[in-house]
Coordinates of C-alpha atoms in Angstrom, one line a residue:
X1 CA 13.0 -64.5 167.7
X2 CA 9.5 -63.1 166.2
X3 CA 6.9 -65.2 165.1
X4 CA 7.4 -64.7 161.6
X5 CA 11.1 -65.6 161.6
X6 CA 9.9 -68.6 163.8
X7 CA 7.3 -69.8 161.4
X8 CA 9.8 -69.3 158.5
X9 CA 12.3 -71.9 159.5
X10 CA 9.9 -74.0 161.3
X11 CA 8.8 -74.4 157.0
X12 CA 12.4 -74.5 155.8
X13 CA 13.7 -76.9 158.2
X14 CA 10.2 -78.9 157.0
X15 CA 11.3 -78.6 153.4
X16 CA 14.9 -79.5 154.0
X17 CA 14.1 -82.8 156.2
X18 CA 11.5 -83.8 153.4
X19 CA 14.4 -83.5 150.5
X20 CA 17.3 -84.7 152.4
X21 CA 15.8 -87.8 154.0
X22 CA 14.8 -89.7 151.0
X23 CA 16.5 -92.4 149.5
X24 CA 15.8 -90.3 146.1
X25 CA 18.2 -87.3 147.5
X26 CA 21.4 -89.6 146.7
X27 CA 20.7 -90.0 143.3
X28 CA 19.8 -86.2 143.3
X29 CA 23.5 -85.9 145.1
X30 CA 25.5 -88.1 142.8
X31 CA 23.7 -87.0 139.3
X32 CA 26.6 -85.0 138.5
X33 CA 28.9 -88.0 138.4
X34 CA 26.8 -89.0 135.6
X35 CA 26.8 -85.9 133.6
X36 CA 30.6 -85.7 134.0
X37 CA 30.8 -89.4 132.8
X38 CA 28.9 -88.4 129.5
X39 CA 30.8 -85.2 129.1
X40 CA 33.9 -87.4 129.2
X41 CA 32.9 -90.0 127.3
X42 CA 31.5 -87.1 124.7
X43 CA 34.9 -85.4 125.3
X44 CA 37.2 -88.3 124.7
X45 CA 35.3 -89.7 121.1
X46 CA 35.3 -85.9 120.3
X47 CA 39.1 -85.8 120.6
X48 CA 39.8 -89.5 119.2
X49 CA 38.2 -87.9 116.1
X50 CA 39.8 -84.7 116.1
X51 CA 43.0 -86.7 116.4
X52 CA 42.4 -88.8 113.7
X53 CA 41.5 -86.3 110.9
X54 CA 44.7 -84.3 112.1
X55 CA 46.7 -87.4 111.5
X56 CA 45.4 -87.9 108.2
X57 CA 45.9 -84.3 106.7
X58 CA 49.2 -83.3 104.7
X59 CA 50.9 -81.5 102.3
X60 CA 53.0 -82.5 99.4
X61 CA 55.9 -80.9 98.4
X62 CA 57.5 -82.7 95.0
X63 CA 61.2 -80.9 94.7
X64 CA 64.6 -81.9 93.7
X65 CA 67.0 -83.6 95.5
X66 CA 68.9 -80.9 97.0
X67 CA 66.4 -79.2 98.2
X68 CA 64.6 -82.4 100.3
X69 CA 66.4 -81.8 103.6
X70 CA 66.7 -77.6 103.1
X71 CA 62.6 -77.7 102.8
X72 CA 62.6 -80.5 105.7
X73 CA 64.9 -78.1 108.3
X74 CA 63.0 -75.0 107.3
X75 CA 59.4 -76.6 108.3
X76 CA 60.9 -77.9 111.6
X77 CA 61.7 -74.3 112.1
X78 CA 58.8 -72.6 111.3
X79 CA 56.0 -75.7 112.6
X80 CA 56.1 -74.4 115.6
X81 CA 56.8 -70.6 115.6
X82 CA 53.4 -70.0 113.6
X83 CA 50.7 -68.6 115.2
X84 CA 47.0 -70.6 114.8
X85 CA 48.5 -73.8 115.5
X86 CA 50.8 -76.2 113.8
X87 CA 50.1 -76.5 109.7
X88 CA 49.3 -80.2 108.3
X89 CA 51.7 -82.5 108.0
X90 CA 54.5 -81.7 105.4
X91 CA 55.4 -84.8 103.2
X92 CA 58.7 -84.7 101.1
X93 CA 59.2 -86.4 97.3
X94 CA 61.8 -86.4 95.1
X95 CA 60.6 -84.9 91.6
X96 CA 60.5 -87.6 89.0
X97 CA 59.5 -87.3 85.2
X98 CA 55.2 -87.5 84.6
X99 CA 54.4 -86.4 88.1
X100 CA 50.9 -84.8 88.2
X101 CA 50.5 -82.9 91.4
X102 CA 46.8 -83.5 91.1
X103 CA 46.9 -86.9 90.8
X104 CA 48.8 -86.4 93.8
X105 CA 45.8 -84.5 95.4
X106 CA 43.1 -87.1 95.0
X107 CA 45.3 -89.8 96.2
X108 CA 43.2 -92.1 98.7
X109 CA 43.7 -92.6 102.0
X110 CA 44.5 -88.9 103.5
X111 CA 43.7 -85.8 102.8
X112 CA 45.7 -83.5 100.9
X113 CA 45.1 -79.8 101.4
X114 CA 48.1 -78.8 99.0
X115 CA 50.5 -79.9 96.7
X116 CA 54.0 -77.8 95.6
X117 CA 56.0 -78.9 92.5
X118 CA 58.7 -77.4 90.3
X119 CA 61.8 -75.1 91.4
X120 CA 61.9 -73.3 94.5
X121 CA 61.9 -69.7 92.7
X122 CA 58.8 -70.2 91.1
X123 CA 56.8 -73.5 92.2
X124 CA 53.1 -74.7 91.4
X125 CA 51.4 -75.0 94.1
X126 CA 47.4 -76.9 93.6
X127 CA 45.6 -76.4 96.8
X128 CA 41.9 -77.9 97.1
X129 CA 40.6 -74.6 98.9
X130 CA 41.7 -70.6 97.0
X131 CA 44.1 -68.9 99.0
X132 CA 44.1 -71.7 101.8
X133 CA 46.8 -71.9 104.6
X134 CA 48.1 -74.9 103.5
X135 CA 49.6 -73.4 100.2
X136 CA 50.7 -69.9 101.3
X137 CA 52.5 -72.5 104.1
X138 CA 54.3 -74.1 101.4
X139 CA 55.1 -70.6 99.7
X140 CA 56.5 -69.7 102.8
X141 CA 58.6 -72.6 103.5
X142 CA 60.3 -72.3 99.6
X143 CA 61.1 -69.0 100.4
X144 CA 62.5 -69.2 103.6
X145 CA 64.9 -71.9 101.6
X146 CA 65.7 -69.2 99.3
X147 CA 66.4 -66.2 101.1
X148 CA 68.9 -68.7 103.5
X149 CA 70.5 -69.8 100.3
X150 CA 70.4 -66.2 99.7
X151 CA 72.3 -65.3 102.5
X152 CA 75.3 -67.7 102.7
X153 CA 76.1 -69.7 106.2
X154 CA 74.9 -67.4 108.2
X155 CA 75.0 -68.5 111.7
X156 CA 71.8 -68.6 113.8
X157 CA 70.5 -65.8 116.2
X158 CA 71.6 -67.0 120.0
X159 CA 68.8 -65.1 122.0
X160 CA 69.2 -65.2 125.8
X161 CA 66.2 -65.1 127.7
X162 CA 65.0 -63.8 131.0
X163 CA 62.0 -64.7 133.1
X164 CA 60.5 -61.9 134.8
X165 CA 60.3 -63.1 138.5
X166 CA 57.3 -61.0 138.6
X167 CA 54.8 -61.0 136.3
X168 CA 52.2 -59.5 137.5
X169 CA 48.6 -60.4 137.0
X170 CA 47.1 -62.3 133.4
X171 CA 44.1 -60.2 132.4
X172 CA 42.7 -63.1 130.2
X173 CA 42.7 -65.5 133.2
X174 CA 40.9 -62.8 134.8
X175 CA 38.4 -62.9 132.6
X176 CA 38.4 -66.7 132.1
X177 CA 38.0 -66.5 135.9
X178 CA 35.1 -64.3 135.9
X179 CA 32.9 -66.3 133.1
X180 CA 34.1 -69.5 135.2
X181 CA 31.7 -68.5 137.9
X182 CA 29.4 -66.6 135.5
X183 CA 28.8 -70.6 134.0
X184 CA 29.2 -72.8 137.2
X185 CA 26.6 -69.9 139.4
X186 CA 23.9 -70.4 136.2
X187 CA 24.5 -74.3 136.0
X188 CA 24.3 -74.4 139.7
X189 CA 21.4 -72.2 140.2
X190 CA 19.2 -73.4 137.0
X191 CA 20.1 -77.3 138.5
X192 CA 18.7 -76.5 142.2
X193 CA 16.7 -74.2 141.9
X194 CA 13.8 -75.8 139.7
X195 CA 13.0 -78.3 142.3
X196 CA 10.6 -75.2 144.0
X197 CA 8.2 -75.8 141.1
X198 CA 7.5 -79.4 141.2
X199 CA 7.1 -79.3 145.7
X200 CA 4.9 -76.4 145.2
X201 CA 2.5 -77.8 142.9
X202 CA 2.8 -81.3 145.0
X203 CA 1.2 -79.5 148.0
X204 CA -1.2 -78.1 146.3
X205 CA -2.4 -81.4 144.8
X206 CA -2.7 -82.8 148.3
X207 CA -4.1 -79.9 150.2
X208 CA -1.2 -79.4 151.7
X209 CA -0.1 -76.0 151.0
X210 CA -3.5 -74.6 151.8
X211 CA -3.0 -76.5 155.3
X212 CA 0.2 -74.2 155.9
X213 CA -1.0 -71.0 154.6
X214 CA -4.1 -71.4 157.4
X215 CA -1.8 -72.3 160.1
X216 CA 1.2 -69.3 159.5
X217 CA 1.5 -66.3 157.1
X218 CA 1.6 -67.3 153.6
X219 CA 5.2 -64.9 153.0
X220 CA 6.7 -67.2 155.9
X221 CA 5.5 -70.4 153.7
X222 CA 7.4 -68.9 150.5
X223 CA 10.4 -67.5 152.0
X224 CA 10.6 -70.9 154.4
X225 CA 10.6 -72.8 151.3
X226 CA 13.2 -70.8 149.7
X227 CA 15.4 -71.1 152.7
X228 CA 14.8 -74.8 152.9
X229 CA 16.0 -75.3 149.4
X230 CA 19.0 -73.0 149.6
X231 CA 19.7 -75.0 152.8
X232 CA 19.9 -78.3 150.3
X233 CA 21.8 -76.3 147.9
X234 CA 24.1 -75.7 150.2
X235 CA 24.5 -78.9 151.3
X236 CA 25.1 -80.4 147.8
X237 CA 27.5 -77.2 147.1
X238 CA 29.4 -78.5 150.3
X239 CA 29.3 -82.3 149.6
X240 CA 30.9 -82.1 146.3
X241 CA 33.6 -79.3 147.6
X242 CA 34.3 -82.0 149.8
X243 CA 35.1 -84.6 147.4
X244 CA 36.9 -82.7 145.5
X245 CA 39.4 -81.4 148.4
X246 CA 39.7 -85.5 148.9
X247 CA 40.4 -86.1 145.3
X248 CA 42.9 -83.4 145.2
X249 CA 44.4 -84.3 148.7
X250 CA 45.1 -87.7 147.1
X251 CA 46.5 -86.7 143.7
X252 CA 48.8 -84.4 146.0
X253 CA 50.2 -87.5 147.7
X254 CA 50.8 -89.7 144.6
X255 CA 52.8 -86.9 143.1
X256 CA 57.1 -86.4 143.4
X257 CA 57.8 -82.9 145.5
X258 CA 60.5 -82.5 143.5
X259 CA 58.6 -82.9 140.1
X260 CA 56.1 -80.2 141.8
X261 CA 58.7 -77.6 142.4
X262 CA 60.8 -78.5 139.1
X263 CA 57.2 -77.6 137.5
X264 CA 57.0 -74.9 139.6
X265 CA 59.6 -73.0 139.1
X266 CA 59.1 -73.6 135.5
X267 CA 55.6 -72.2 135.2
X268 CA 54.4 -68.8 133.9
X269 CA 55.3 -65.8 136.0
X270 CA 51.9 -64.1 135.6
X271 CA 49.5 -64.7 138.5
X272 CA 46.6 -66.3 137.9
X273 CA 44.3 -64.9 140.5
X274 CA 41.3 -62.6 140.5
X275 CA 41.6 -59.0 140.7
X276 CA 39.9 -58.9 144.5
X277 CA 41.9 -61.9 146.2
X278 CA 41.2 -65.4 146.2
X279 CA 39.2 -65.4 149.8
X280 CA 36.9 -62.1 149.0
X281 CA 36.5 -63.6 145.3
X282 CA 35.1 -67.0 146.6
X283 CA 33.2 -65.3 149.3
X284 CA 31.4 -63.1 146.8
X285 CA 30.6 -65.8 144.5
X286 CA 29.2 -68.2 147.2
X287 CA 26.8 -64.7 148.2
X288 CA 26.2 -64.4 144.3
X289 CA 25.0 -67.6 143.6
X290 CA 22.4 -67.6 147.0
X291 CA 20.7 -64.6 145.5
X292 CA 20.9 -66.1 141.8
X293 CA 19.3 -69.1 144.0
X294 CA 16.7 -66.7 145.7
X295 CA 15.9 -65.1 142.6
X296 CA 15.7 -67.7 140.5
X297 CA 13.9 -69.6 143.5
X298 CA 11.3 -66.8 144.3
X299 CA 10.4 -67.1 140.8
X300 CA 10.0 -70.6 140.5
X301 CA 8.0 -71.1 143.5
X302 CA 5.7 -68.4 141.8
X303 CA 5.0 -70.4 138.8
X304 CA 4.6 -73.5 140.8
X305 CA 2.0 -71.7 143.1
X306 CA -0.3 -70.7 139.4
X307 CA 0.5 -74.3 137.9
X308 CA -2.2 -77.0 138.9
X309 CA -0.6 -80.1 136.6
X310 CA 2.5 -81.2 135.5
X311 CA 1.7 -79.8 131.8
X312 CA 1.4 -76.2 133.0
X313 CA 4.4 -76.8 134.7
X314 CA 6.6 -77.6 131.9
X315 CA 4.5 -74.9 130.0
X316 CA 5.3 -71.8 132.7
X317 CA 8.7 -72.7 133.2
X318 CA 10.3 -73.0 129.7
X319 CA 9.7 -69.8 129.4
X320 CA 11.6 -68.8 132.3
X321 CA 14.6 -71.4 131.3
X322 CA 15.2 -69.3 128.1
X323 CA 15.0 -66.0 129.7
X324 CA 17.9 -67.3 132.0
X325 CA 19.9 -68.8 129.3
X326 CA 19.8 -65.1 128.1
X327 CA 21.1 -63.5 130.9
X328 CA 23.7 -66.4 130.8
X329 CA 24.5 -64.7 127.4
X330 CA 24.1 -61.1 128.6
X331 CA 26.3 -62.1 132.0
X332 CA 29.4 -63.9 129.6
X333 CA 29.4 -60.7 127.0
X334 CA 29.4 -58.9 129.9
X335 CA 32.8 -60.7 131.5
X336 CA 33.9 -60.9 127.8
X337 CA 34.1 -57.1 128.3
X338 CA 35.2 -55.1 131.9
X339 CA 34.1 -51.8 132.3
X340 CA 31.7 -51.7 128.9
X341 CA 28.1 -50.0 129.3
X342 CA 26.9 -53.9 128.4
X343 CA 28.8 -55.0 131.6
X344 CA 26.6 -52.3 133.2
X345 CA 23.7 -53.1 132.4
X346 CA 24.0 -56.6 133.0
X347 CA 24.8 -55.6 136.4
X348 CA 21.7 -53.6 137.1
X349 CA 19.4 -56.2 135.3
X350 CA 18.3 -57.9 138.5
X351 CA 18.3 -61.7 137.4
X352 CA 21.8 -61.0 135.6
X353 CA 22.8 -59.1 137.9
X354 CA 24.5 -61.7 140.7
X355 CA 26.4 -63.6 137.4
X356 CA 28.0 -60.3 136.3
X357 CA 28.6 -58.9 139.5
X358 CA 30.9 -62.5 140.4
X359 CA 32.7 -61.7 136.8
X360 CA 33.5 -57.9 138.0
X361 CA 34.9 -59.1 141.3
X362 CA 37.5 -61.4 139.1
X363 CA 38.7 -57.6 137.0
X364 CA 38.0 -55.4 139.1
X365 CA 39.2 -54.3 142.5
X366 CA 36.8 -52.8 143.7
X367 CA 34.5 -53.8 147.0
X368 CA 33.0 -51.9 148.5
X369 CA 30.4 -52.2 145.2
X370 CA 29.2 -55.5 146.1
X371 CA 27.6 -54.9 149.1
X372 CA 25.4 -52.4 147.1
X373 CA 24.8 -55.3 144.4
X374 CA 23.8 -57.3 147.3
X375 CA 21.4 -55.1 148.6
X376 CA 20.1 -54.7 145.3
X377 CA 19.4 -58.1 144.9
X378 CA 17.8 -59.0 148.0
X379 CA 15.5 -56.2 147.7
X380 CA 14.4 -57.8 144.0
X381 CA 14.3 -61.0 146.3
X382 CA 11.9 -59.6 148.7
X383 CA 9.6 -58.0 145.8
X384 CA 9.2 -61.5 143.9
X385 CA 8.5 -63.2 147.0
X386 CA 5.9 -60.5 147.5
X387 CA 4.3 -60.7 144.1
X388 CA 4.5 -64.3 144.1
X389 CA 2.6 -64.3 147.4
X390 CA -0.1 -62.2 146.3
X391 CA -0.8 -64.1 143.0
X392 CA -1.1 -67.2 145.0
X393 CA -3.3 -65.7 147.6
X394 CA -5.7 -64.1 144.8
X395 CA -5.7 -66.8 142.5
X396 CA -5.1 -70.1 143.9
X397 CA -6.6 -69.7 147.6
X398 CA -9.8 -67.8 146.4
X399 CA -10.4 -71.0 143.9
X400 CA -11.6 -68.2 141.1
X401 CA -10.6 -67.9 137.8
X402 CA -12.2 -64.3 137.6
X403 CA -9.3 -63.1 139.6
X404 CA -7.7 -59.8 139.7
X405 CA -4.4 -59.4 140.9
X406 CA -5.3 -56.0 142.9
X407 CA -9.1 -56.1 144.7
X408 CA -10.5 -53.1 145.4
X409 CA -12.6 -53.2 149.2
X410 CA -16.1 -53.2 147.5
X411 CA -15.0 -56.2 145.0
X412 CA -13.9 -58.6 148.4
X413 CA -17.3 -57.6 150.4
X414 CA -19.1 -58.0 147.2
X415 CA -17.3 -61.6 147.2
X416 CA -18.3 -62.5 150.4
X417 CA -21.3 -61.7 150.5
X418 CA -21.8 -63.7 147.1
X419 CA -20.2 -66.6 149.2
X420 CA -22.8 -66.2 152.1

């Protein structure tokens, strides 16, 4: 092994024992349990609320007798064959003398979208919003009444259907694969990969960075670090895998076989699987989201290295945060649409690049392509590293403000022969 490889995970294993054995590391490890216990507690109100206001929502149909039960079977017919889900909640009343469908309207207590009064052939309908779906529903529903008057006893179609024992492969679960990963490689990276800022700018508080940048080359410090934190993300990647197999192993054992293979055999024929294979899918993603990590990482560690205070932390990073939130945009438009010149540019875009190359590998075939995204990547992993390196070692080491990124030979012996 060369010296430089040496002194890089001599640093990263330094790094990783420093973050792992803390007592602070397991509320680190377990802060997703809180986030998913505020999700679902948002989630779950969300939905009690949604529920409620769908409960309360109707509309009124005021007819004659006869034509109570012809309106009732021709709603249970069409409920649940419309497409945009199901229409409010049709309410039935027998027409009586002084009825005033907008009296009806304004009745307390739920919301009425429409109201349809009068004879079939030509009702009034009063709807609270113009040309709303609620009234052309109730349009719809008189004249399906009418044209099955119209036709006599007719009997019913009797369709026969046939599953297709294979289905192939869903192109929208594709792509609701592909910005799956796009999301959980961004919330995974952004998550992990701003703890670089706050160690960096820790060490240099306490002297300690400047201790490990005399002792071994200051690229082996940065790239050490890096490797050191990918080693924890890793870790935390693994450990929550881990519990999830568990979980899943246990919800396997509390459920009836024979309910799983009724289900089973039951379920859509389409595949739900990405367009590369499960295995080279996964594997691509996990090699996506280290060079997300490295990138993102590299990037990090080169604000920490400028910023001297917590203030200019939060300051230099923002900016970084909303330029990633925009390749998180540019990255899901991108698995919104295989194959598009925004897809392509997203993946040549080196810091969108790793989230829209895991959302090609769910539509598209194709492999041999990754390993040139890789190498892409790593060598945009290498020049950050690089650049961050020299903007530490010019501005921070030298302790000037004057600095210039680039010195010329005459400006460093004019330097240090101000020094002597």
């Amino acid at each position: 092994m060369t010296p430089f490889l040496r002194n890089i995970l001599v640093v990263a294993r330094r790094d990783f024992l420093s973050i792992v054995a803390t007592p602070t590391f397991l509320l680190f490890l377990f802060a997703p349990l809180f986030m998913i216990g505020m999700g679902a507690l948002g989630g779950f109100g969300a939905s009690q609320l949604a529920d409620s206001a769908r409960g309360t929502g109707r509309v009124v149909a005021v007819v004659g007798p006869g034509d109570v039960e012809p309106l009732r079977e021709a709603d249970a017919r069409l409920r649940d064959a419309l497409p945009g889900g199901k229409p409010a909640t049709l309410e039935l009343r027998v027409a009586t003398s002084g009825v005033d469908p907008v009296t009806i309207a304004q009745e307390k207590g739920r919301d009425t979208y429409a109201v349809m009064i009068g004879p079939l052939a030509s009702p009034r309908i009063v709807e609270r919003e113009a040309n709303s779906r609620s009234g052309r529903y109730l349009a719809l529903l008189a004249t399906e009444v009418l044209r099955a008057r119209a036709a006599g006893s007719i009997a019913p179609a009797a369709p026969r259907f046939e599953s297709l024992t294979r289905g192939g492969t869903s192109i929208a679960a594709q792509q609701s694969i592909g910005f799956g990963a796009v999301f959980v490689i961004f919330l995974l990276t952004l998550l992990l990969a701003g703890q670089s800022v706050g160690m960096l700018a820790e060490e240099k508080g306490n002297k300690v960075i400047e201790i490990l940048a005399a002792a071994v080359p200051l690229e082996s410090v940065f790239l050490g670090k890096l490797i050191g934190l990918l080693g924890v993300a890793i870790l935390f990647i693994a450990f929550w895998m881990a519990m999830a197999a568990g979980a899943g192993f246990v919800a396997l054992t509390q459920i009836d076989p024979a309910s799983v293979a009724q289900a089973g055999a039951s379920a859509p024929q389409l595949a739900v699987a990405p367009a590369t294979g499960w295995p080279f899918f996964i594997l691509a993603a996990f090699l996506y989201f280290v060079m997300a990590f490295l990138l993102l990482g590299a990037v990090f560690l080169g604000v920490g290295a400028q910023a001297a205070t917590v203030r200019e932390i939060q300051m230099l990073s923002l900016p970084i945060t909303i330029f990633q939130v925009a390749m998180l945009s540019l990255s899901s438009a991108a698995a919104n649409a295989p194959g598009s010149r925004l897809a392509t540019i997203a993946q040549l875009i080196p810091f969108s690049s790793p989230l829209a190359m895991a959302a090609r590998a769910a539509t598209d075939d194709a492999k041999a392509v990754h390993l040139l995204a890789l190498g892409w990547q790593a060598i945009w992993v290498a020049l950050v590293v690089y650049l961050s390196v020299r903007l530490f070692r010019s501005g921070v080491l030298s302790g000037r403000r004057d600095w210039r990124f680039w010195k010329r030979t005459k400006d460093v012996a004019a330097d240090t022969a101000s020094r002597r």
